[in-house]
mmCIF file of C-alpha atoms in Angstrom:
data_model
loop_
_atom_site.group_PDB
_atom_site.id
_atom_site.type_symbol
_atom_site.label_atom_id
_atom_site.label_comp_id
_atom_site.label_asym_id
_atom_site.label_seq_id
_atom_site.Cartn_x
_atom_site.Cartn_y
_atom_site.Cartn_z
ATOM 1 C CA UNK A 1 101.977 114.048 -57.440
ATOM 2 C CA UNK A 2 101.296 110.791 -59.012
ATOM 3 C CA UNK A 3 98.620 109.814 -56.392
ATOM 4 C CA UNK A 4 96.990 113.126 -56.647
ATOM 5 C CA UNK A 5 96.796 112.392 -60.433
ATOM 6 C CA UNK A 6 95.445 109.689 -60.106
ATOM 7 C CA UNK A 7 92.893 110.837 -57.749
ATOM 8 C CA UNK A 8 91.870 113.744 -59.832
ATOM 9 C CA UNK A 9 91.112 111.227 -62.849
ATOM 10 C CA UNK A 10 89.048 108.456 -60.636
ATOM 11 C CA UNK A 11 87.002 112.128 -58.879
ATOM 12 C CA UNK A 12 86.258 113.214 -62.892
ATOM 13 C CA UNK A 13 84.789 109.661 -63.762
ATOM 14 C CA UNK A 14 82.786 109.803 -60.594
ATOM 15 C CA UNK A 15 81.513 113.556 -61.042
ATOM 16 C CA UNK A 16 78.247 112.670 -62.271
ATOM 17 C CA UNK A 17 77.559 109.940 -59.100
ATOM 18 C CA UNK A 18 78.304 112.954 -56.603
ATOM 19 C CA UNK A 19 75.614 114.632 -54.640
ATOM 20 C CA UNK A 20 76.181 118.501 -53.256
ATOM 21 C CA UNK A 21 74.613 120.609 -50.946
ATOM 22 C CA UNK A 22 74.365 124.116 -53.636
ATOM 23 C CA UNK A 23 72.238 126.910 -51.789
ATOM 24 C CA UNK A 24 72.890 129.700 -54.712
ATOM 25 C CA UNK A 25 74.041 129.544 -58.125
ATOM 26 C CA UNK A 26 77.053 131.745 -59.698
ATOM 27 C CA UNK A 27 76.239 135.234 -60.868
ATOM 28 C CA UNK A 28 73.096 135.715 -59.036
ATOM 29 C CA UNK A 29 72.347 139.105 -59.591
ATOM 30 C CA UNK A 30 70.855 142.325 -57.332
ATOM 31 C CA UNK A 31 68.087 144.218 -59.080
ATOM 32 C CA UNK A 32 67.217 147.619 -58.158
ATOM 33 C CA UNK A 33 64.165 149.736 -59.726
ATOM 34 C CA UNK A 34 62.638 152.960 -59.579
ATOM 35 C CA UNK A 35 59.743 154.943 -61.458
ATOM 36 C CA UNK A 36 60.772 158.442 -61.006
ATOM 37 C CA UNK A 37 63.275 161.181 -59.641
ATOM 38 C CA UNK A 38 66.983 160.095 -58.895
ATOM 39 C CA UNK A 39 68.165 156.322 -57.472
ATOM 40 C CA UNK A 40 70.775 155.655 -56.264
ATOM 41 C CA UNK A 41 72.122 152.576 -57.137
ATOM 42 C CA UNK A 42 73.944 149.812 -55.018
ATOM 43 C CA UNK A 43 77.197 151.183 -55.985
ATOM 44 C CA UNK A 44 76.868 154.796 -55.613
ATOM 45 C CA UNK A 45 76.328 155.147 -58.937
ATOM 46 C CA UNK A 46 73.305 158.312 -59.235
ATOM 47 C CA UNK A 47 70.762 157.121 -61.959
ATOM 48 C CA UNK A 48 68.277 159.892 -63.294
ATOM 49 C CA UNK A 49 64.845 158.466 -64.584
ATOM 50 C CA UNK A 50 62.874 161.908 -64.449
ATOM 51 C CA UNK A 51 60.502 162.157 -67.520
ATOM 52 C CA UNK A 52 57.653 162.761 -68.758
ATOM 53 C CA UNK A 53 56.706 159.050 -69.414
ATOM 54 C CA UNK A 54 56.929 156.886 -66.893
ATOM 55 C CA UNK A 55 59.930 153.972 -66.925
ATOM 56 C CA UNK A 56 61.714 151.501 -64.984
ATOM 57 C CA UNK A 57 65.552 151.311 -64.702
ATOM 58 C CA UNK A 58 66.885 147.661 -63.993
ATOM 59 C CA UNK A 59 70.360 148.127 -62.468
ATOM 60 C CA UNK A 60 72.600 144.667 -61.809
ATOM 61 C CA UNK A 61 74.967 143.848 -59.874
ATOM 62 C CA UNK A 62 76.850 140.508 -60.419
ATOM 63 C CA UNK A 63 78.790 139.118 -56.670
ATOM 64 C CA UNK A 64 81.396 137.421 -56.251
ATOM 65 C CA UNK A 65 80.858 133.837 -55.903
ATOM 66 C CA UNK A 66 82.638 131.706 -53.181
ATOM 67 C CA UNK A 67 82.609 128.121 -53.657
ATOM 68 C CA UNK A 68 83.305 126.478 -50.616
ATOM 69 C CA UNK A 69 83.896 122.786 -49.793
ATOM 70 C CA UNK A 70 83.301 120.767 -46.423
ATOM 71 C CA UNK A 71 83.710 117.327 -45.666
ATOM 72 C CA UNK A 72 80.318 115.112 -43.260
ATOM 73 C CA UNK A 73 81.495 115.431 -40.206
ATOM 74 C CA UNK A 74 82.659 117.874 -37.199
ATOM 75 C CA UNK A 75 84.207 120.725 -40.020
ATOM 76 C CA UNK A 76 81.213 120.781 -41.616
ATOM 77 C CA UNK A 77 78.714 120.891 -37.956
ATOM 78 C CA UNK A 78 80.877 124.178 -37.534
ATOM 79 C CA UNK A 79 79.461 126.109 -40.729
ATOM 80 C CA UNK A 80 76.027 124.980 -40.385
ATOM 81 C CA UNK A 81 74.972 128.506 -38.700
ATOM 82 C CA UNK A 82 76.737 130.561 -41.857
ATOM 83 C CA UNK A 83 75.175 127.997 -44.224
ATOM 84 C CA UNK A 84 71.598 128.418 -42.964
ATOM 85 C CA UNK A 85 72.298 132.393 -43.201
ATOM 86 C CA UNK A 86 73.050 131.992 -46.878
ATOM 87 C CA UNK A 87 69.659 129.774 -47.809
ATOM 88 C CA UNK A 88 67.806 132.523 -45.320
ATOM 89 C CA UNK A 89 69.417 135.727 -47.084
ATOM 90 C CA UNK A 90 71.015 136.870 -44.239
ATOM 91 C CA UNK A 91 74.301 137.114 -45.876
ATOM 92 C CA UNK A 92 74.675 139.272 -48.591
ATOM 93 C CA UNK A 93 77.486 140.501 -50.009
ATOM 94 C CA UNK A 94 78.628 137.856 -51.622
ATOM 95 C CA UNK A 95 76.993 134.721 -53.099
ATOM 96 C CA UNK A 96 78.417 131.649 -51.324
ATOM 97 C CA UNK A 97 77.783 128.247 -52.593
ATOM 98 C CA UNK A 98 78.179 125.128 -50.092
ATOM 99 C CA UNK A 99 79.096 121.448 -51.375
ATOM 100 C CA UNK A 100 79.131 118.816 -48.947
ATOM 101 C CA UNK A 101 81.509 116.024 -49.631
ATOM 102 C CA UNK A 102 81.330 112.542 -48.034
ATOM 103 C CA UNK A 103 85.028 112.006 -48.490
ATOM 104 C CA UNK A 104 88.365 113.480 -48.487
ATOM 105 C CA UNK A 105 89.253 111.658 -51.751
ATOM 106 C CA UNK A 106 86.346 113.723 -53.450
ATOM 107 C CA UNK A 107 87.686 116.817 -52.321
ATOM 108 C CA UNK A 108 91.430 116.874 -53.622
ATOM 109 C CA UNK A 109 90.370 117.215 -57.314
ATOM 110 C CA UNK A 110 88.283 119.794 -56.459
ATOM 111 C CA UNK A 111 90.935 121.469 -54.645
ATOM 112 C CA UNK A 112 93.766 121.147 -57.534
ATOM 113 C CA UNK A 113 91.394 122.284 -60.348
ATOM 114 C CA UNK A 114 90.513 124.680 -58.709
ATOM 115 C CA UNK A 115 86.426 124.310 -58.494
ATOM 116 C CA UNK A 116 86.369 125.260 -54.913
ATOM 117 C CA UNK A 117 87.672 128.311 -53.600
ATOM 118 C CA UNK A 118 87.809 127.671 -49.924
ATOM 119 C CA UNK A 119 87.667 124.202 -48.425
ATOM 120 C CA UNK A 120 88.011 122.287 -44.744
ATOM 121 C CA UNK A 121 90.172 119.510 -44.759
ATOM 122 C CA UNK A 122 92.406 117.238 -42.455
ATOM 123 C CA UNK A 123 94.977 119.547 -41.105
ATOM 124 C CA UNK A 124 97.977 116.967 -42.025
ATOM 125 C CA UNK A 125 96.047 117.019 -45.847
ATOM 126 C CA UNK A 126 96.642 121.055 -46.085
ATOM 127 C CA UNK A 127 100.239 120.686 -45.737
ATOM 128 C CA UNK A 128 100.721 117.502 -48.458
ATOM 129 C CA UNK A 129 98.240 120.066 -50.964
ATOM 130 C CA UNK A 130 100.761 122.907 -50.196
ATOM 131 C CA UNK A 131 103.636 120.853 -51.137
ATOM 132 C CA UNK A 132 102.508 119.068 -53.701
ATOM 133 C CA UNK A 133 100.735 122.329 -55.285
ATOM 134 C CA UNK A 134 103.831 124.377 -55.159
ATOM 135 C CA UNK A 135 102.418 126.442 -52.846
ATOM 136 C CA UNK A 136 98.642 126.665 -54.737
ATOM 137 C CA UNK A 137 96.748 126.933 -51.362
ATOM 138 C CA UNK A 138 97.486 128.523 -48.183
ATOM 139 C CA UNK A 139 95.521 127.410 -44.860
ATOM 140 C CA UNK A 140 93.485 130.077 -43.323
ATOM 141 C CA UNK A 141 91.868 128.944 -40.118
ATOM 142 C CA UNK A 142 91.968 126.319 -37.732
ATOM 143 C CA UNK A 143 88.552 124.833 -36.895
ATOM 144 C CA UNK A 144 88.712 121.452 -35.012
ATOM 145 C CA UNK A 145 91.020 120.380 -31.855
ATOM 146 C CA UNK A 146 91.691 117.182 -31.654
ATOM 147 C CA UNK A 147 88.041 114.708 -31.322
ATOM 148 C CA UNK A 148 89.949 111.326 -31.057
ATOM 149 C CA UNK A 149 88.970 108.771 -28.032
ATOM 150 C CA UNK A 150 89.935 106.095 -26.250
ATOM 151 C CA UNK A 151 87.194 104.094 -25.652
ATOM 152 C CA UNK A 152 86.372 100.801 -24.037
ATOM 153 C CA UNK A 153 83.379 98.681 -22.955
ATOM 154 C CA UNK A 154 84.820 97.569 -19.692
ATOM 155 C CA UNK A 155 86.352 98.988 -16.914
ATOM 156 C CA UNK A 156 90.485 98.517 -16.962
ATOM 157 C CA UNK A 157 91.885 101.258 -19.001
ATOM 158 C CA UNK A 158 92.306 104.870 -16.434
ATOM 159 C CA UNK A 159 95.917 105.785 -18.211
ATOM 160 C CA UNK A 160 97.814 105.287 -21.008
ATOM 161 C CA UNK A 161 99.816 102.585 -18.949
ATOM 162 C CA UNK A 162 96.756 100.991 -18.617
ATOM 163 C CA UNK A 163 96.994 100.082 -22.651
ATOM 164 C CA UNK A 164 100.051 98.473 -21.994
ATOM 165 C CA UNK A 165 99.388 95.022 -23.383
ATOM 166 C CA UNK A 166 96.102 95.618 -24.608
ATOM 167 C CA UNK A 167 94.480 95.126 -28.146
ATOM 168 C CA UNK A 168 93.067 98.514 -29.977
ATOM 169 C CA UNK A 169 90.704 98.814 -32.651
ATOM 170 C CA UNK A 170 91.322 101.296 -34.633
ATOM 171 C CA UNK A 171 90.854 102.871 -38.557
ATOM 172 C CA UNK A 172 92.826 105.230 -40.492
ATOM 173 C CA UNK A 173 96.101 103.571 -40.921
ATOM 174 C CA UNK A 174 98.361 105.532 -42.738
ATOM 175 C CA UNK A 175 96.603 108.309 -41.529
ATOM 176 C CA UNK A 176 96.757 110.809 -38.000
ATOM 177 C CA UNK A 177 94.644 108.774 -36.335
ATOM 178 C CA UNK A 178 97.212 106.337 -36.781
ATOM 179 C CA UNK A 179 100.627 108.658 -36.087
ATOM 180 C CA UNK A 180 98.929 110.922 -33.162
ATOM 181 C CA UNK A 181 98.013 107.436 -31.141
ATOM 182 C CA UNK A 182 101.930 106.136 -31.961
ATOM 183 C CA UNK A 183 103.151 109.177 -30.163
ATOM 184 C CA UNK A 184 101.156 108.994 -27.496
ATOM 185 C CA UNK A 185 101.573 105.709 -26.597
ATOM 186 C CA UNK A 186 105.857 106.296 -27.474
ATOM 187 C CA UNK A 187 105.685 109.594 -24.628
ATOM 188 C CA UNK A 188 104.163 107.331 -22.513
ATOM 189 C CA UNK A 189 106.623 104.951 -23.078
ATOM 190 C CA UNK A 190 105.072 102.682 -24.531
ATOM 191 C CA UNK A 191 106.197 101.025 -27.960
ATOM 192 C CA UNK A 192 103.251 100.686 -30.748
ATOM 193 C CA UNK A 193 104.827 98.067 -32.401
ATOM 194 C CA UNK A 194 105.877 95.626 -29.212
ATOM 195 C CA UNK A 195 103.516 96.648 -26.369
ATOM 196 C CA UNK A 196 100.380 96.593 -27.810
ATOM 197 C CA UNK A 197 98.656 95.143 -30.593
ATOM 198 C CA UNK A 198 96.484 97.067 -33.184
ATOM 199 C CA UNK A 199 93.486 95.650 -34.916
ATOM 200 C CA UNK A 200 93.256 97.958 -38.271
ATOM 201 C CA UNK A 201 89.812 98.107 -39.670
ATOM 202 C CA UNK A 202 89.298 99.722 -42.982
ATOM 203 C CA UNK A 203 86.971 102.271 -42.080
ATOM 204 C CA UNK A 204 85.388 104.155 -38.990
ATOM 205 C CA UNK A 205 82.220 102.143 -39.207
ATOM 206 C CA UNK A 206 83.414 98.991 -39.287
ATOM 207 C CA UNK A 207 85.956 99.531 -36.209
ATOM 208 C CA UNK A 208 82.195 100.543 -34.537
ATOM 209 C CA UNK A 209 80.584 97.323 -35.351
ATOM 210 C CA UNK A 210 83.674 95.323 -34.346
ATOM 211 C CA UNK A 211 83.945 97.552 -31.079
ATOM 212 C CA UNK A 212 80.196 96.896 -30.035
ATOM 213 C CA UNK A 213 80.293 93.742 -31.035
ATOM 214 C CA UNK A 214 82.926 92.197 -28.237
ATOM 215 C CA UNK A 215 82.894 92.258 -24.568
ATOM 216 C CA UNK A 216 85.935 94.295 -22.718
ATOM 217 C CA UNK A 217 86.578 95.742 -26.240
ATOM 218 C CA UNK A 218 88.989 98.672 -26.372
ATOM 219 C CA UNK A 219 89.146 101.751 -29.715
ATOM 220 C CA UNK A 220 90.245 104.713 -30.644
ATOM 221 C CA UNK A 221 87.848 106.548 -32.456
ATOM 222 C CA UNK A 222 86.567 110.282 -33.410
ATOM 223 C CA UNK A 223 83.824 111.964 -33.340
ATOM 224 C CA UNK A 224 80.561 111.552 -34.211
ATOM 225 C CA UNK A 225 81.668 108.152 -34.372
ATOM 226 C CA UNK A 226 81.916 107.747 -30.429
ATOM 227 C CA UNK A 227 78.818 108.964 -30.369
ATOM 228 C CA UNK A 228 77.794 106.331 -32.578
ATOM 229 C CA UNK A 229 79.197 103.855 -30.767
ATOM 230 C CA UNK A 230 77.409 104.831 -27.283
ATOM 231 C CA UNK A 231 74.312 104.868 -28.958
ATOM 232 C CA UNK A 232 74.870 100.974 -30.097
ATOM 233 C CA UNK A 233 76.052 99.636 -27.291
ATOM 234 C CA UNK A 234 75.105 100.990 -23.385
ATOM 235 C CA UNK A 235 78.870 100.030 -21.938
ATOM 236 C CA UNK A 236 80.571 102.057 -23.929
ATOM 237 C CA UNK A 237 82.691 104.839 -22.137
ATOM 238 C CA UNK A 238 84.855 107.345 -23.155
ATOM 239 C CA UNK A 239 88.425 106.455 -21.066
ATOM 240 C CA UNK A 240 90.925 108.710 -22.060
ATOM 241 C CA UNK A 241 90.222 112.165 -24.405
ATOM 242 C CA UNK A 242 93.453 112.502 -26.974
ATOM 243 C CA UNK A 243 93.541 115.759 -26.902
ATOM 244 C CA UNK A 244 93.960 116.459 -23.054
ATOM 245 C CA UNK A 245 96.801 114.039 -23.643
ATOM 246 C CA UNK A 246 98.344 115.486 -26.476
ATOM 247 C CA UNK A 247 98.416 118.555 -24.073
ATOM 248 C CA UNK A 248 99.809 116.688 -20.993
ATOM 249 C CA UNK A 249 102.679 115.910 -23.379
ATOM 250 C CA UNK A 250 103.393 119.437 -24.957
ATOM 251 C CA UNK A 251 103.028 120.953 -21.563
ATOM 252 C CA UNK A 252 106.717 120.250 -21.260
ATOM 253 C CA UNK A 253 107.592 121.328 -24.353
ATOM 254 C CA UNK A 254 109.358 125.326 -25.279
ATOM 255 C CA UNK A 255 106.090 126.162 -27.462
ATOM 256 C CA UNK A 256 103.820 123.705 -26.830
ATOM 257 C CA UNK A 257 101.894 122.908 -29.944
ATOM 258 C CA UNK A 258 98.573 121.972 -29.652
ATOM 259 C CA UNK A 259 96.647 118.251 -31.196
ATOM 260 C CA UNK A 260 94.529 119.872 -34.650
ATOM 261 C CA UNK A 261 92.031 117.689 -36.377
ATOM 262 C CA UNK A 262 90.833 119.884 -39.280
ATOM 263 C CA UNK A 263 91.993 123.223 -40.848
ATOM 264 C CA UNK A 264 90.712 125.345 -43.541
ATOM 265 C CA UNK A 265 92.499 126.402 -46.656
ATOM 266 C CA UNK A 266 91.539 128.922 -49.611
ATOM 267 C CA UNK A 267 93.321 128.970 -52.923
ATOM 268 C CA UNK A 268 96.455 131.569 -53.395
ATOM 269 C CA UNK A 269 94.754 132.974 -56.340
ATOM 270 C CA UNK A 270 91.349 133.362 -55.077
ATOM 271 C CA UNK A 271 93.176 135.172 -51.824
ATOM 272 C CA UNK A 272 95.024 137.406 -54.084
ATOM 273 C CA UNK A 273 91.924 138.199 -56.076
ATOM 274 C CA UNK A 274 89.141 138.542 -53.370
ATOM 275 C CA UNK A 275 90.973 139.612 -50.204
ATOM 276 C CA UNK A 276 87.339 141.108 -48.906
ATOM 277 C CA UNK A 277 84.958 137.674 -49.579
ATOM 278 C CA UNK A 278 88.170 135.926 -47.314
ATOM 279 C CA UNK A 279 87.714 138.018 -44.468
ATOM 280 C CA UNK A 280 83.572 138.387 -44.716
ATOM 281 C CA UNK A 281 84.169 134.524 -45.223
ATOM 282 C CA UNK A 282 86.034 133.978 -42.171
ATOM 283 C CA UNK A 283 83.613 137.115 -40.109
ATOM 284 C CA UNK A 284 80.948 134.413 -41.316
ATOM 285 C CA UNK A 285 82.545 131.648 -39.974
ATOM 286 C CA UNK A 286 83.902 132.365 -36.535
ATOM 287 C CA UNK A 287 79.889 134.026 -36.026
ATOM 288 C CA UNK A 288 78.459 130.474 -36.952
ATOM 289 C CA UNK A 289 81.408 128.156 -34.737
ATOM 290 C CA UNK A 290 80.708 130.788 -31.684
ATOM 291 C CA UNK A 291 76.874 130.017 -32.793
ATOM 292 C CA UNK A 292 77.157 126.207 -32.792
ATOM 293 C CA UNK A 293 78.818 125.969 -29.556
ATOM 294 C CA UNK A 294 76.296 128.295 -27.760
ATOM 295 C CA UNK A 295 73.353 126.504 -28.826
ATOM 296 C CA UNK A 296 73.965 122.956 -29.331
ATOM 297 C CA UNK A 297 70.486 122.054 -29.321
ATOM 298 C CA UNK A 298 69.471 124.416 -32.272
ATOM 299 C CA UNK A 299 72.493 123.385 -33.841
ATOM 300 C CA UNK A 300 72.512 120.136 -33.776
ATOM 301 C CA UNK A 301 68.853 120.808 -35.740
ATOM 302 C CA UNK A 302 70.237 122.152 -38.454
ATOM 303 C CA UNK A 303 73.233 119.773 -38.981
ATOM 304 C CA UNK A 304 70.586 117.017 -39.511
ATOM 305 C CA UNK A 305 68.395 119.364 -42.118
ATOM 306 C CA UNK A 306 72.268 119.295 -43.863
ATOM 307 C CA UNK A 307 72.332 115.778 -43.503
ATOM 308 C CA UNK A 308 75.931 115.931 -41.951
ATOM 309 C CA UNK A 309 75.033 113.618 -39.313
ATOM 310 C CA UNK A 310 71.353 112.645 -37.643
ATOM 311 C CA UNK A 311 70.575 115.616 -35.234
ATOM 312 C CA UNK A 312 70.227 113.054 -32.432
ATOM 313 C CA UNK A 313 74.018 112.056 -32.687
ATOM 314 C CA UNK A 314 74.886 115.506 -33.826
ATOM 315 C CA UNK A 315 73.285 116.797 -30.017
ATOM 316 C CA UNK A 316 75.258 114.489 -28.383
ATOM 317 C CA UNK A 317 78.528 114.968 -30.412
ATOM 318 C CA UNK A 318 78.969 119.020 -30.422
ATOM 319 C CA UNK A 319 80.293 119.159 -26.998
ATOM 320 C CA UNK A 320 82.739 116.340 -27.976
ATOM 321 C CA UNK A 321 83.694 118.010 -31.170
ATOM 322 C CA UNK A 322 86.243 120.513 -29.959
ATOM 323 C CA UNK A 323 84.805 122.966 -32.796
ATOM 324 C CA UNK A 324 86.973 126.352 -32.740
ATOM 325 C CA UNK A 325 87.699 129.305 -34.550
ATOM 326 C CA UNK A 326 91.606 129.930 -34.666
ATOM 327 C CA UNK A 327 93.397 132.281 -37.155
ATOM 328 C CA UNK A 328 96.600 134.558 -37.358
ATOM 329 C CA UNK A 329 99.563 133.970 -35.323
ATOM 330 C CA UNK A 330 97.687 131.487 -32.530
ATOM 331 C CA UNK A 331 96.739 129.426 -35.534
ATOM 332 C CA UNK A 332 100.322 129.865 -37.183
ATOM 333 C CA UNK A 333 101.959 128.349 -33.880
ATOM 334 C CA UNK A 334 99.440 125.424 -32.693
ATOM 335 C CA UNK A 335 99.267 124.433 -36.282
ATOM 336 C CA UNK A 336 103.120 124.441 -37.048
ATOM 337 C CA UNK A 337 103.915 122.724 -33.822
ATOM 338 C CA UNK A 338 101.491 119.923 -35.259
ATOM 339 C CA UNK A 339 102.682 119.032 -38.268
ATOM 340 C CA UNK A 340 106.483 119.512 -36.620
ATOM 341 C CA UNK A 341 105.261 116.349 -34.804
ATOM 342 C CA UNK A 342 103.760 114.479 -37.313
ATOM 343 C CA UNK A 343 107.150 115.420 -39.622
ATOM 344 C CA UNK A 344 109.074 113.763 -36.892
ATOM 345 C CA UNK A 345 106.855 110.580 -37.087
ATOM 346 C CA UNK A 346 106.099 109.835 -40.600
ATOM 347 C CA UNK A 347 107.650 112.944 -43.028
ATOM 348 C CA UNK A 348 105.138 111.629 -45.838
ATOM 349 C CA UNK A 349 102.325 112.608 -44.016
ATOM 350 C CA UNK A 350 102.734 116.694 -44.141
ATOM 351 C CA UNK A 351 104.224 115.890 -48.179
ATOM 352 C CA UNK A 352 107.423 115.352 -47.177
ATOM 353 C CA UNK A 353 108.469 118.669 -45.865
ATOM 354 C CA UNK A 354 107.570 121.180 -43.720
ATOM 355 C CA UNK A 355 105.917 123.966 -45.042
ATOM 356 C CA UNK A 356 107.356 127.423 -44.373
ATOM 357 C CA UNK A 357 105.394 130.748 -43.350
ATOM 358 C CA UNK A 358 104.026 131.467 -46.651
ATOM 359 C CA UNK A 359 101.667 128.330 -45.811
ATOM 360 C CA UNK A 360 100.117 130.531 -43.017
ATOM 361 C CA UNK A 361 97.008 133.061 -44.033
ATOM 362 C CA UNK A 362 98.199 136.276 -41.464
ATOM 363 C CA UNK A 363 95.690 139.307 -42.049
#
C-alpha cells in the first residue's frame, strides 16, 4: 500500500506534464426539437407543443460517461476500432472518453482515485490492485495472450535446451517478463540462476539497441518491440514464441491455464452503478478486437492516427499481438491458472495472495 501511495503522490505532481487521448467530454448532452403537434422524446416521454404560436421545445438528455484507460501498446491496438466509432458517432448510448497512457505507473493513481472507470492493465497488475484495494476493482475481460519472444540474430537457438548456457537480454525485472521466462526455462529444466546468464536492461528500448547492436545476440522481448527490433536490424528472427511454450507446458497439466499478457478491469462501484455501459462497453470491445484482427491493414491505420505505435510497426505487429476477446468462465479459468503460476514463483507479484472469485466479472 505504501508503494501505491507513493505512486499516487509522484502521478498528482506529474498531472499537468500528462498528455491524453479525450474524444468527448462529460455530460454531453442529446437535444431534440420540434415546432408543432406531439414529440416524442428520447425517453418515451410524450411532449405536446400544439399552439397557436409557434415554439421550440429543447429536451436533454445527459449519458453516462465512461472513462476508460489504456496503456501504448498491444491493449490499446485492440480498442482502436471502438475508439474511432466514438470520434465518428457511431456509438451512442453512452459518452465514452479514451486516455492513452504511456505507462503503467501513470495508470495506478488513476485507478485508486477512481478517475477512470474501466482500464487495461498487466494481468499480474489487476490482481496486486484487487488486493491492495480491498477488493475496489474486479477484472472483466481478458484481451492479450501472451506476445513475449525469444529472439536471436544468429542461428543456434531451435529449443529451450538450446538456451542452455547462453546469455539473454532481457527488461522487466521484477516483472512477468521476468517470472514467465524463469518458469520456462525451470520446466525445461533448466535453472535461471546457474544455466544461463541474464543481461537486465532497464527498459524495452534499450534491451533493442543492445540486441541489434551485437552479433549472435539472443532476447526476450514483446511486442511491438520485436517488431522494432526486425525493423533495425535484418538478422533478427523470432526463435521460439512464449506462448506456444507456455502451452506445451500446461498441456500436461489437470486445467491447463493459459500464458495472459493484459486484462481489463472496471471499478466495483462503477459495475454496481452502470451494469448496462459494462456490457455495451464490452459489446464495443469484442466488435473492435474481432475488427482489428480481420483487417490488420486498416487497423494498423488507425493505431498510428492514435499514436499507439507507427502504423508501419503496428502492420507488422497485429498478427504477433495475440489480441483476444475472453470473458466469463473461459476468462475466469485461463486467468486464475495464470496468476496460480506466477503465485507459485514470486507471491508478491499477484499482491501477495490469490484473489478469490469475487475478482472475476461473470455476467
Amino acid at each position: 500500500m505504501k508503494k501505491i501511495t507513493i505512486v499516487i503522490c509522484i502521478a498528482i505532481l506529474l498531472l499537468p506534464m500528462l498528455s491524453s487521448c479525450t474524444n468527448k467530454g462529460a455530460g454531453e448532452q442529446i437535444t431534440t426539437s420540434s415546432p408543432s403537434a406531439t414529440t416524442e422524446t428520447s425517453d418515451d416521454v410524450a411532449v405536446d407543443t400544439e399552439g397557436g404560436t409557434d415554439s421550440t421545445l429543447d429536451n436533454t438528455l445527459e449519458r453516462t460517461t465512461v472513462r476508460v484507460g489504456v496503456m501504448k501498446g498491444p491493449t490499446a491496438m485492440g480498442l482502436v476500432k471502438f475508439m474511432n466509432d466514438v470520434d465518428d458517432e457511431q456509438v451512442f448510448d453512452f459518452d465514452y472518453s479514451f486516455e492513452i497512457m504511456a505507462a503503467i505507473d501513470e495508470m495506478v493513481p488513476k485507478i485508486v482515485q477512481g478517475s477512470v472507470d474501466i482500464a487495461a492493465v498487466p494481468a499480474n497488475m489487476a490482481s496486486v490492485l484487487y488486493n491492495n484495494t480491498q477488493g475496489d476493482v474486479q477484472v472483466i475481460a481478458i484481451n492479450t495472450l501472451g506476445m513475449m519472444y525469444i529472439l536471436e540474430t544468429g542461428d543456434t537457438v531451435h529449443s529451450v535446451e538450446d538456451l542452455r548456457g547462453k546469455t539473454i537480454l532481457a527488461s522487466g525485472k521484477g516483472s512477468s517478463v521476468e517470472f514467465v521466462l524463469n518458469y520456462i526455462l525451470s520446466k525445461n529444466g533448466i535453472d535461471p540462476n546457474d544455466d544461463v546468464i541474464i543481461e537486465w536492461k532497464s527498459e524495452h528500448t534499450e534491451c533493442v539497441a543492445a540486441f541489434s547492436a551485437q552479433d549472435a545476440a539472443i532476447a526476450i522481448l514483446p511486442q511491438p518491440f520485436v517488431t522494432i527490433a526486425q525493423r533495425s536490424n535484418e538478422n533478427v528472427r523470432i526463435t521460439l514464441d512464449l506462448n506456444e511454450q507456455w502451452d506445451k507446458i500446461q498441456s500436461e497439466e489437470e486445467n491447463p491455464s493459459a500464458l495472459i499478457t493484459g486484462v481489463v478491469i472496471a471499478r466495483m462501484d462503477f459495475i454496481e452503478s452502470q451494469p448496462d455501459a459494462v456490457a455495451d462497453f464490452l459489446m464495443n470491445y469484442a466488435l473492435s478486437v474481432e475488427y482489428v484482427n480481420e483487417n490488420v491493414t486498416d487497423a494498423a491505420k488507425l493505431v498510428g492516427e492514435y499514436d499507439i505505435v507507427p502504423e508501419p510497426i503496428a502492420q507488422m505487429a497485429i498478427p504477433y499481438c495475440n489480441i483476444v476477446f475472453i470473458e466469463g468462465q473461459e476468462m475466469r479459468e485461463k486467468l486464475s491458472g495464470y496468476l496460480a503460476v506466477l503465485h507459485e514463483l514470486n507471491p508478491q507479484s499477484v499482491g501477495g495472495t490469490l484473489p478469490d472469485y469475487e475478482f472475476y466479472y461473470i455476467r
